[in-house]
Coordinates of C-alpha atoms and ligand atoms in Angstrom, one line a residue:
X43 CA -1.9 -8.4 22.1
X44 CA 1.2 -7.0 21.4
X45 CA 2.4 -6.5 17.9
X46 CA 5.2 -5.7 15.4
X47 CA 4.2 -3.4 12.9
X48 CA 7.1 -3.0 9.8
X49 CA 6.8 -0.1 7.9
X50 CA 4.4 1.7 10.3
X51 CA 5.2 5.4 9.4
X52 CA 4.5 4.6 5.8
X53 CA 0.9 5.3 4.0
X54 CA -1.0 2.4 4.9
X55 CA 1.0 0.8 7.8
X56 CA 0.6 4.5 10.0
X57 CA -3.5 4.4 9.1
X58 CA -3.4 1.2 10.7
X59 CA -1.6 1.9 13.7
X60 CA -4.0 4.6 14.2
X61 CA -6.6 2.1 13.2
X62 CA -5.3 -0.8 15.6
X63 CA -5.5 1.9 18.8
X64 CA -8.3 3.8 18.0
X65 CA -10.0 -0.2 18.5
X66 CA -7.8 -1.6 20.7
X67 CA -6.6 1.1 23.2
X68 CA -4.7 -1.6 25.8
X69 CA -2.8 -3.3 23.2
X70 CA 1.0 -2.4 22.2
X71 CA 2.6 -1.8 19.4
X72 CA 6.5 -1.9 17.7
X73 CA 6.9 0.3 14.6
X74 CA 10.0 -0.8 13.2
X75 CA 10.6 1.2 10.1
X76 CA 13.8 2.4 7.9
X77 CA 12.3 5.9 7.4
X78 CA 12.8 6.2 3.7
X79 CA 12.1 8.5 1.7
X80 CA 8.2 7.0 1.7
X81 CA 8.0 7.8 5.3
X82 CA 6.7 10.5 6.7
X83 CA 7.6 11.1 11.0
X84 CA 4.8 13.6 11.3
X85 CA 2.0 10.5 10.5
X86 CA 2.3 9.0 14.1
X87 CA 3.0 12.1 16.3
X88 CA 0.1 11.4 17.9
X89 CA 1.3 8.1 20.0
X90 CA 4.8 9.7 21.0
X91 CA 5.6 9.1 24.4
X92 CA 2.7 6.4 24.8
X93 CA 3.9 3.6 26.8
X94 CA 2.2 0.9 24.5
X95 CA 3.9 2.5 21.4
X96 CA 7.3 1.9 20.4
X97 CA 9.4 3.0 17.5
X98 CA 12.5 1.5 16.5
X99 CA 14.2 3.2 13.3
X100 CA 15.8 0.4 11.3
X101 CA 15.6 -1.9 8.4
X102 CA 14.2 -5.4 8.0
X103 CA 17.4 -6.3 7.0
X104 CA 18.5 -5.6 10.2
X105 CA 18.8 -9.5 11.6
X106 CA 19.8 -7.9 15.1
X107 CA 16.8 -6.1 15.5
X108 CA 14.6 -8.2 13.7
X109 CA 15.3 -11.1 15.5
X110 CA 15.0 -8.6 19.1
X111 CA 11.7 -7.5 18.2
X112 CA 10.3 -10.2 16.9
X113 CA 10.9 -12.2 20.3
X114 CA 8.9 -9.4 22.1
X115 CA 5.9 -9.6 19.7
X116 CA 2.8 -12.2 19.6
X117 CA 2.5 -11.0 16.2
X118 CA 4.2 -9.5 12.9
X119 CA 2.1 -7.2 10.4
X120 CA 4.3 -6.7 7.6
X121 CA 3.9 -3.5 5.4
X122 CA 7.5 -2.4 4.9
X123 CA 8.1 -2.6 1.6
X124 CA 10.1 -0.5 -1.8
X125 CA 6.0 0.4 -3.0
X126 CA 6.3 2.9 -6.4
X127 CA 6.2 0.9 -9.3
X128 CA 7.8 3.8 -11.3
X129 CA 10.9 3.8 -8.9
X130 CA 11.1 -0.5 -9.7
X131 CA 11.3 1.2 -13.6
X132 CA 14.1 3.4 -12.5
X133 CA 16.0 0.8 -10.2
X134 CA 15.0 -2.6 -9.2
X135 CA 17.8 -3.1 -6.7
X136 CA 16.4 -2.0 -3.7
X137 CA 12.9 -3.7 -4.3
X138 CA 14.2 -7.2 -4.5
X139 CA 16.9 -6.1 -1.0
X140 CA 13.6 -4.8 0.7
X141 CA 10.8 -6.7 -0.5
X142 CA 12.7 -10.1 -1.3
X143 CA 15.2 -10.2 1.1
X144 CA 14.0 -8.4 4.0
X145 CA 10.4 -10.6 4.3
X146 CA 13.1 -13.3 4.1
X147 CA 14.3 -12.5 7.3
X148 CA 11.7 -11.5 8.9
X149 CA 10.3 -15.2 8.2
X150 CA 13.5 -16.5 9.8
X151 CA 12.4 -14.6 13.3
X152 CA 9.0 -15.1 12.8
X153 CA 10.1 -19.3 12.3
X154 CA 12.7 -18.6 15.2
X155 CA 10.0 -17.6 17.4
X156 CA 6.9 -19.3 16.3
X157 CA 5.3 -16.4 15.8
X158 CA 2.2 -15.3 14.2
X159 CA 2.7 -13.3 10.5
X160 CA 0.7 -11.3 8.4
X161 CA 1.8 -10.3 5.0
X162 CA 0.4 -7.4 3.0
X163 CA 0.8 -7.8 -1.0
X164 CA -0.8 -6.2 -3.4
X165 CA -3.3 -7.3 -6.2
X166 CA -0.5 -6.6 -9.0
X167 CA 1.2 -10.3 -8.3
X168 CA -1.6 -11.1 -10.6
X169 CA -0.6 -9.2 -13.2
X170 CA -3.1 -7.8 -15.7
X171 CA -6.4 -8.0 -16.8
X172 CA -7.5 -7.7 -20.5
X173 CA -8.5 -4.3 -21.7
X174 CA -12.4 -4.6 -22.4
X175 CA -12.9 -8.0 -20.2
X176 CA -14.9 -7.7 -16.8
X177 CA -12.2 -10.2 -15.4
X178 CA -11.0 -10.2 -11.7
X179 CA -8.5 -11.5 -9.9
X180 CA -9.3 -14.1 -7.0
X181 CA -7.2 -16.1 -4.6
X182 CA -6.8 -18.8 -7.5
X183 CA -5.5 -16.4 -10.1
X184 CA -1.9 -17.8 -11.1
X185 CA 0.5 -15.4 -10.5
X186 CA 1.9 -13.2 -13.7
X187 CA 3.6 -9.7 -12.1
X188 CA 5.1 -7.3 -14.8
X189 CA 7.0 -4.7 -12.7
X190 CA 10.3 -5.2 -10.6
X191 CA 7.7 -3.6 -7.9
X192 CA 5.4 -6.6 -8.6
X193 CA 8.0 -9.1 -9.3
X194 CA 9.2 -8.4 -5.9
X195 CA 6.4 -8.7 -4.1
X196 CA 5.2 -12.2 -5.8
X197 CA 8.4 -13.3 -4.7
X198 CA 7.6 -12.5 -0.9
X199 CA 4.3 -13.6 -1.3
X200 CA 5.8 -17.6 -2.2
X201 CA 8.6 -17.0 0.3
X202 CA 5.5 -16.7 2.9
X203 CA 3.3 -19.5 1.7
X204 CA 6.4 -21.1 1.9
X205 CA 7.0 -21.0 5.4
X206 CA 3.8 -21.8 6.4
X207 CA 4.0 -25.1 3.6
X208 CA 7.1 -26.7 4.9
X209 CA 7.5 -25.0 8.8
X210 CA 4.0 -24.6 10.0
X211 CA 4.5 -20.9 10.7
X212 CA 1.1 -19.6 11.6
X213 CA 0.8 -17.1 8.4
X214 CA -2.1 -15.0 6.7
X215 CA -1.8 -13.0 3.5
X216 CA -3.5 -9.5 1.8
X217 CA -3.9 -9.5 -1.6
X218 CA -4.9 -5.5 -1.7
X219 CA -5.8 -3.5 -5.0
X220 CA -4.9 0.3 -5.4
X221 CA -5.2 2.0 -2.0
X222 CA -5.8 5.8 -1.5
X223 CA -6.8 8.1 1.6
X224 CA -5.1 10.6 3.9
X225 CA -1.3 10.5 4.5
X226 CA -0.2 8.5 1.2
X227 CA 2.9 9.5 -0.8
X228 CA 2.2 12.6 -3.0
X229 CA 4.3 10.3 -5.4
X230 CA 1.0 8.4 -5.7
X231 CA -1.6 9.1 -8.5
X232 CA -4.5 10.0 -6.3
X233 CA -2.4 12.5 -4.0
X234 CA -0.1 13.5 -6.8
X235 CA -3.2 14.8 -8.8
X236 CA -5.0 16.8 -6.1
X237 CA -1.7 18.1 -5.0
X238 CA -1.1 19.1 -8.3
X239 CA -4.4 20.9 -9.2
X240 CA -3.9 22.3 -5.6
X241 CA -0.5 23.9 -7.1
X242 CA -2.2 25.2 -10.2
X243 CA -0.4 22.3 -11.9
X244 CA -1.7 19.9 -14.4
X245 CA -2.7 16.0 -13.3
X246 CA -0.5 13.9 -15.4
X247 CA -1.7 11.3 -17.7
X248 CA -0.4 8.1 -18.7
X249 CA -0.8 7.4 -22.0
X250 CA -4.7 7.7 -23.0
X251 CA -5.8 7.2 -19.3
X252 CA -7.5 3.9 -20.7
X253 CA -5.7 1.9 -17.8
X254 CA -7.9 0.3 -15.0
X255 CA -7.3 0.4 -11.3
X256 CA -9.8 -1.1 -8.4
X257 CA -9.3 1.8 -5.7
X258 CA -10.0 1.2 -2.3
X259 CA -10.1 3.6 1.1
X260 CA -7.1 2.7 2.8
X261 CA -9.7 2.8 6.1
X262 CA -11.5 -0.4 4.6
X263 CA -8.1 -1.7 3.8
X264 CA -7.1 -1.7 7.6
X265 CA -10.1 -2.8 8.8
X266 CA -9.9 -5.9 6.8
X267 CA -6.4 -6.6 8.0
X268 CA -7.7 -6.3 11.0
X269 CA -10.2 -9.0 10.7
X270 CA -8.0 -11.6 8.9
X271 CA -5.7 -10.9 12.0
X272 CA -8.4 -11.8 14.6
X273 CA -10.5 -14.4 12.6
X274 CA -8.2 -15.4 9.4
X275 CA -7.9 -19.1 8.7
X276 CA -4.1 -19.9 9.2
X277 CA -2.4 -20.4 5.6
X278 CA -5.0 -18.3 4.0
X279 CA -4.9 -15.7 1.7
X280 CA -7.4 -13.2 0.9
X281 CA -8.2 -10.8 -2.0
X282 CA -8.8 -7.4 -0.6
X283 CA -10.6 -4.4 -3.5
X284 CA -13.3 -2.1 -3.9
X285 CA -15.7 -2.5 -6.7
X286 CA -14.8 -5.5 -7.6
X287 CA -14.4 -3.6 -11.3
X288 CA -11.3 -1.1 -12.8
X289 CA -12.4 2.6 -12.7
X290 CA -10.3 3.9 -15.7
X291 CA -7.4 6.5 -14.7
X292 CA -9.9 9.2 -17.0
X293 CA -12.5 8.3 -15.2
X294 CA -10.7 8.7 -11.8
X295 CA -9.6 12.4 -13.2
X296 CA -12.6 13.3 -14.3
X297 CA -14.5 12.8 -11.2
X298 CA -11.2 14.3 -9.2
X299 CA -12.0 17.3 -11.6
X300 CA -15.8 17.6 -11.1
X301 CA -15.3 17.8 -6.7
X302 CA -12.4 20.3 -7.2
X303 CA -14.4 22.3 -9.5
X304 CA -11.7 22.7 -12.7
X305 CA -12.4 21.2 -15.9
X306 CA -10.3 19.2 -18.7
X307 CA -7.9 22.1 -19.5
X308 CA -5.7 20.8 -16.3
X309 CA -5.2 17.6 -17.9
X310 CA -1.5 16.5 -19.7
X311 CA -1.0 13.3 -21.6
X312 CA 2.2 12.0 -21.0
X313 CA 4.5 9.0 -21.9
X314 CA 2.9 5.8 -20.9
X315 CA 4.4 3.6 -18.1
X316 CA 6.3 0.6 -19.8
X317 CA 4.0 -2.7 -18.9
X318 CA 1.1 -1.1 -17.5
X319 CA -1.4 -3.4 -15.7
X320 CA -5.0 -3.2 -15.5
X321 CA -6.4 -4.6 -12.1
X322 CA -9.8 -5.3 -10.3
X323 CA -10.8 -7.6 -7.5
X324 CA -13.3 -10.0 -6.5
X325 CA -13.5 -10.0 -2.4
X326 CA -16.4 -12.4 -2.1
X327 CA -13.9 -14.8 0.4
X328 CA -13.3 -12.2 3.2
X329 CA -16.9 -11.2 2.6
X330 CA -17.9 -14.8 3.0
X331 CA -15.8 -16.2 6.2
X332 CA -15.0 -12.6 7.8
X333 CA -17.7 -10.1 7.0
X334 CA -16.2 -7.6 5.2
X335 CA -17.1 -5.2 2.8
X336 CA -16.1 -1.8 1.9
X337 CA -17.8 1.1 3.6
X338 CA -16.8 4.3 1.7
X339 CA -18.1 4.8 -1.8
X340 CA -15.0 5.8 -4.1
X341 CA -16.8 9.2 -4.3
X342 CA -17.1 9.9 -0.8
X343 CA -13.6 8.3 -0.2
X344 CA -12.1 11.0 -2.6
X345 CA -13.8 13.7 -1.3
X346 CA -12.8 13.1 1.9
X347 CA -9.0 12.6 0.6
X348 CA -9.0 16.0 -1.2
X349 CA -10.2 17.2 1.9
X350 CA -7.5 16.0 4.0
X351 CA -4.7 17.6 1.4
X352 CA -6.4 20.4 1.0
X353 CA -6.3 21.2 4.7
X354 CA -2.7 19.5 5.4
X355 CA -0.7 21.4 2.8
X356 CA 2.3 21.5 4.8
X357 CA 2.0 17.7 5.2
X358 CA 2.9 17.0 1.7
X359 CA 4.6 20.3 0.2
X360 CA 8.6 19.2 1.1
X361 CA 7.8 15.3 -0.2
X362 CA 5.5 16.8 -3.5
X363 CA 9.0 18.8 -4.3
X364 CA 11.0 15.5 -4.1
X365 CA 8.4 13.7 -5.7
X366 CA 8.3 16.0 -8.4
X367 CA 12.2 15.7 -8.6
X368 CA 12.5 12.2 -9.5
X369 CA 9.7 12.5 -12.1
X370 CA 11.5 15.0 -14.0
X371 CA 14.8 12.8 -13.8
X372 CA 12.8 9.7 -14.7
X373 CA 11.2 11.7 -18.1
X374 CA 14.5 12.5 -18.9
X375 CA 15.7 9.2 -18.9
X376 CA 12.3 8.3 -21.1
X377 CA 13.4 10.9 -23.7
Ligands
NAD937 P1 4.8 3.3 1.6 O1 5.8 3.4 0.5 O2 3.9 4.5 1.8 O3 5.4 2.9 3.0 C1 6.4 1.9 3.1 C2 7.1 2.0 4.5 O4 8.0 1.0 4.6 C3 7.8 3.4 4.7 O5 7.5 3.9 5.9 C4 9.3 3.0 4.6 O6 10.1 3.8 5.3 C5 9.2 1.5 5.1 N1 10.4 0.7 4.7 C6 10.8 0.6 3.4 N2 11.9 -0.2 3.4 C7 12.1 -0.6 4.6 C8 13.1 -1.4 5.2 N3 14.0 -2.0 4.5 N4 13.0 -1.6 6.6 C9 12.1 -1.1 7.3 N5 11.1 -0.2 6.8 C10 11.2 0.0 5.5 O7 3.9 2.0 1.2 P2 2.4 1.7 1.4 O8 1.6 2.3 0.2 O9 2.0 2.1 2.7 O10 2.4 0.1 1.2 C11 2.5 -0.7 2.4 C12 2.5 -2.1 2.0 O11 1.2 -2.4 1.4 C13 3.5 -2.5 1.0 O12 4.0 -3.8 1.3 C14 2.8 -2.6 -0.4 O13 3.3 -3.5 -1.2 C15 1.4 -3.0 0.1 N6 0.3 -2.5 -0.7 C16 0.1 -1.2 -1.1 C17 -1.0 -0.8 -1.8 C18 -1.2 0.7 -2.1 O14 -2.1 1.0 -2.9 N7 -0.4 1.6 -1.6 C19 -1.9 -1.7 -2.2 C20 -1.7 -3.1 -1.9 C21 -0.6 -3.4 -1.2
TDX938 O1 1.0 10.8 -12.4 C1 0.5 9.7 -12.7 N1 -0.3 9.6 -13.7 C2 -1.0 8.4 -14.0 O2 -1.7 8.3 -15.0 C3 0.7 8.6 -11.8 C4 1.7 8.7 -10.6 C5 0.1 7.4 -12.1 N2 -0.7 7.3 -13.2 C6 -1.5 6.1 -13.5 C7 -0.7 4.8 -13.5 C8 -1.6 3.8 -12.9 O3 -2.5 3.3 -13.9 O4 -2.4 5.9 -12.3 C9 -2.5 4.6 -11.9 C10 -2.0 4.5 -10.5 O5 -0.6 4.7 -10.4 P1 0.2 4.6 -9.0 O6 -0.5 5.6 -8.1 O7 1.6 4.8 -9.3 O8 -0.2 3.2 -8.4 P2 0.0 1.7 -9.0 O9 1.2 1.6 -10.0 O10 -1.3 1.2 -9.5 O11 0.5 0.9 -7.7 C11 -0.2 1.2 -6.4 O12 -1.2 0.2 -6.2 C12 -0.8 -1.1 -5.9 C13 0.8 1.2 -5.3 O13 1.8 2.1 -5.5 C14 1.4 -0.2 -5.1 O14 2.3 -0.2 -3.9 C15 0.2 -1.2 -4.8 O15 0.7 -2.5 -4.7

């Protein structure tokens, strides 16, 4: 198989291309990717010089490319996407160009071509659950996004179901919760917070730390893309989490605290985040007509990701820096 990967040198789209090879050594891959700020070149170092692996820097807005790939590909995995909800507060603009636009025209190739296409969203389409309720979201939860991150990606989502509703184009989608693991944006909560107590820095916390996230190992992640690839029911979608319950931002820290031995003195309450979701996921349909479940336990996932920081510091120090850059100009815009 040969396939177009967008947004490969990202967090989750370079574990999978490492995922995809490590199963399927003979099979070839495009990484088309804009190499944003998001993206880090060092992820994929690895497949350089491969003759199966290809990387093409450009954007999905790109209709020249896009349309010159696609026509090479059997399939499209789409990952590329504008992905920090805080930078959707700070400026929409380039969410809906990215995340709006460019799935557009990706699903003008993909219709073009005939071709097969896989769309990663995110749980947060759904929008939030009730503080205090044991709710999840499933594949028939209507669609309620808060965020210009969330918006955005909603809007892909029906742009997608679209295609495959009035063209017949031969398309899955992910609904995924919260993701975490090696390689992901120290922007992120989970990275930003062990590369912060790593710096002698305090974690940050929104608000009271009362909101609710359902994190999954982005390994588990892959693997169920993976399997909805192969095996997933054309025109499908499929709700992707981990406990199938919110683990509480305190509770995240306080467990991040216990495995890097430090206690609550190296925890700061900050301004809240404007419209902030609670999420968790029921994944009983790709357990049901795939097989899959989650393999790491979130407290085996996390210690293996502060493992993997705490050995790669020089991974994450230049993008922590910028990362910590836009925080400070996005407080000051709070105040
Ligand atoms: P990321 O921000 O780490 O990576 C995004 C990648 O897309 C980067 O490599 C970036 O350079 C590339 N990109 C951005 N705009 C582009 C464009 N116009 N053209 C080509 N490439 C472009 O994001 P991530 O966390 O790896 O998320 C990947 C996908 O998974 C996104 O679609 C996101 O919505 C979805 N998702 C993420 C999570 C999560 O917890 N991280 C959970 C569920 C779903
Ligand atoms: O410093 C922080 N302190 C804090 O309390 C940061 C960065 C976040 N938080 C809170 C906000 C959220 O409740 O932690 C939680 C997780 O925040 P993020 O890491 O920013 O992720 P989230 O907004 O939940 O979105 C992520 O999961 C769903 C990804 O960025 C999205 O791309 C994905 O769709």
């Amino acid at each position: 198989m040969k396939l177009l990967v967008t947004g490969g040198s990202g967090f989750i789209g370079s574990n999978f291309i490492k995922h995809w090879f490590s199963a399927h050594p003979d099979d070839s891959i495009i990484n088309l990717d804009k190499m944003t700020y998001a993206a880090n070149p060092r992820n994929l170092t690895e497949f350089e010089g491969k003759s199966n692996y290809q990387f093409v820097k450009g954007d999905i807005l790109d209709e020249k490319i896009v349309d010159e790939l696609v026509s090479q590909v059997d399939a499209i995995v789409h990952f590329a996407a504008e992905s920090h909800v805080d930078r959707s507060i700070d400026d929409p603009s380039l969410f809906v160009r990215t995340n709006v636009l460019g799935t557009y025209n990706l699903l003008m190739a993909a219709k073009k071509y005939n071709k097969r296409f896989h769309h990663i969203s995110t749980d947060e389409v759904f929008g939030s659950i009730e503080m205090g309720s044991d709710d999840q979201f499933n594949e028939s939860t209507p669609y309620d996004p808060s965020s210009p991150y969330s918006a955005s990606k909603a809007s892909s989502d029906h742009l997608v179901r679209s295609f495959y509703k009035t063209f017949g184009l031969p398309v899955t989608i992910s609904n995924c919760s919260n993701n975490y693991g090696p390689y992901q944006h120290p922007e992120k909560m989970i990275p930003r917070s062990i590369t912060n107590l790593l710096t002698d820095q305090k974690i940050k916390v929104y608000g009271q730390g009362l909101n609710f996230r359902d994190w999954l190992h982005v390994e588990d992640h892959c693997r169920a893309i993976e399997l909805i690839l192969l095996n997933g029911k054309i025109g499908q979608t499929y709700c992707i989490g981990g406990l199938k319950k919110g683990t509480s931002n305190m509770e995240l820290v306080k467990l991040m605290l216990k495995l890097m031995g430090k206690d609550e003195s190296c925890l700061e309450y900050v301004a809240d985040r404007p419209a902030h979701d609670n999420y968790a996921v029921n994944w009983d349909k790709i357990n049901r007509e795939l097989g899959w479940e989650p393999k790491y336990t979130f407290e085996t996932g996390l210690q293996q990701t502060i493992d993997w920081y705490t050995t790669n510091t020089s991974w994450w120090q230049e993008t922590k820096a910028e990362a910590e850059e836009f925080y400070k100009k996005l407080n000051s815009l709070k105040k």
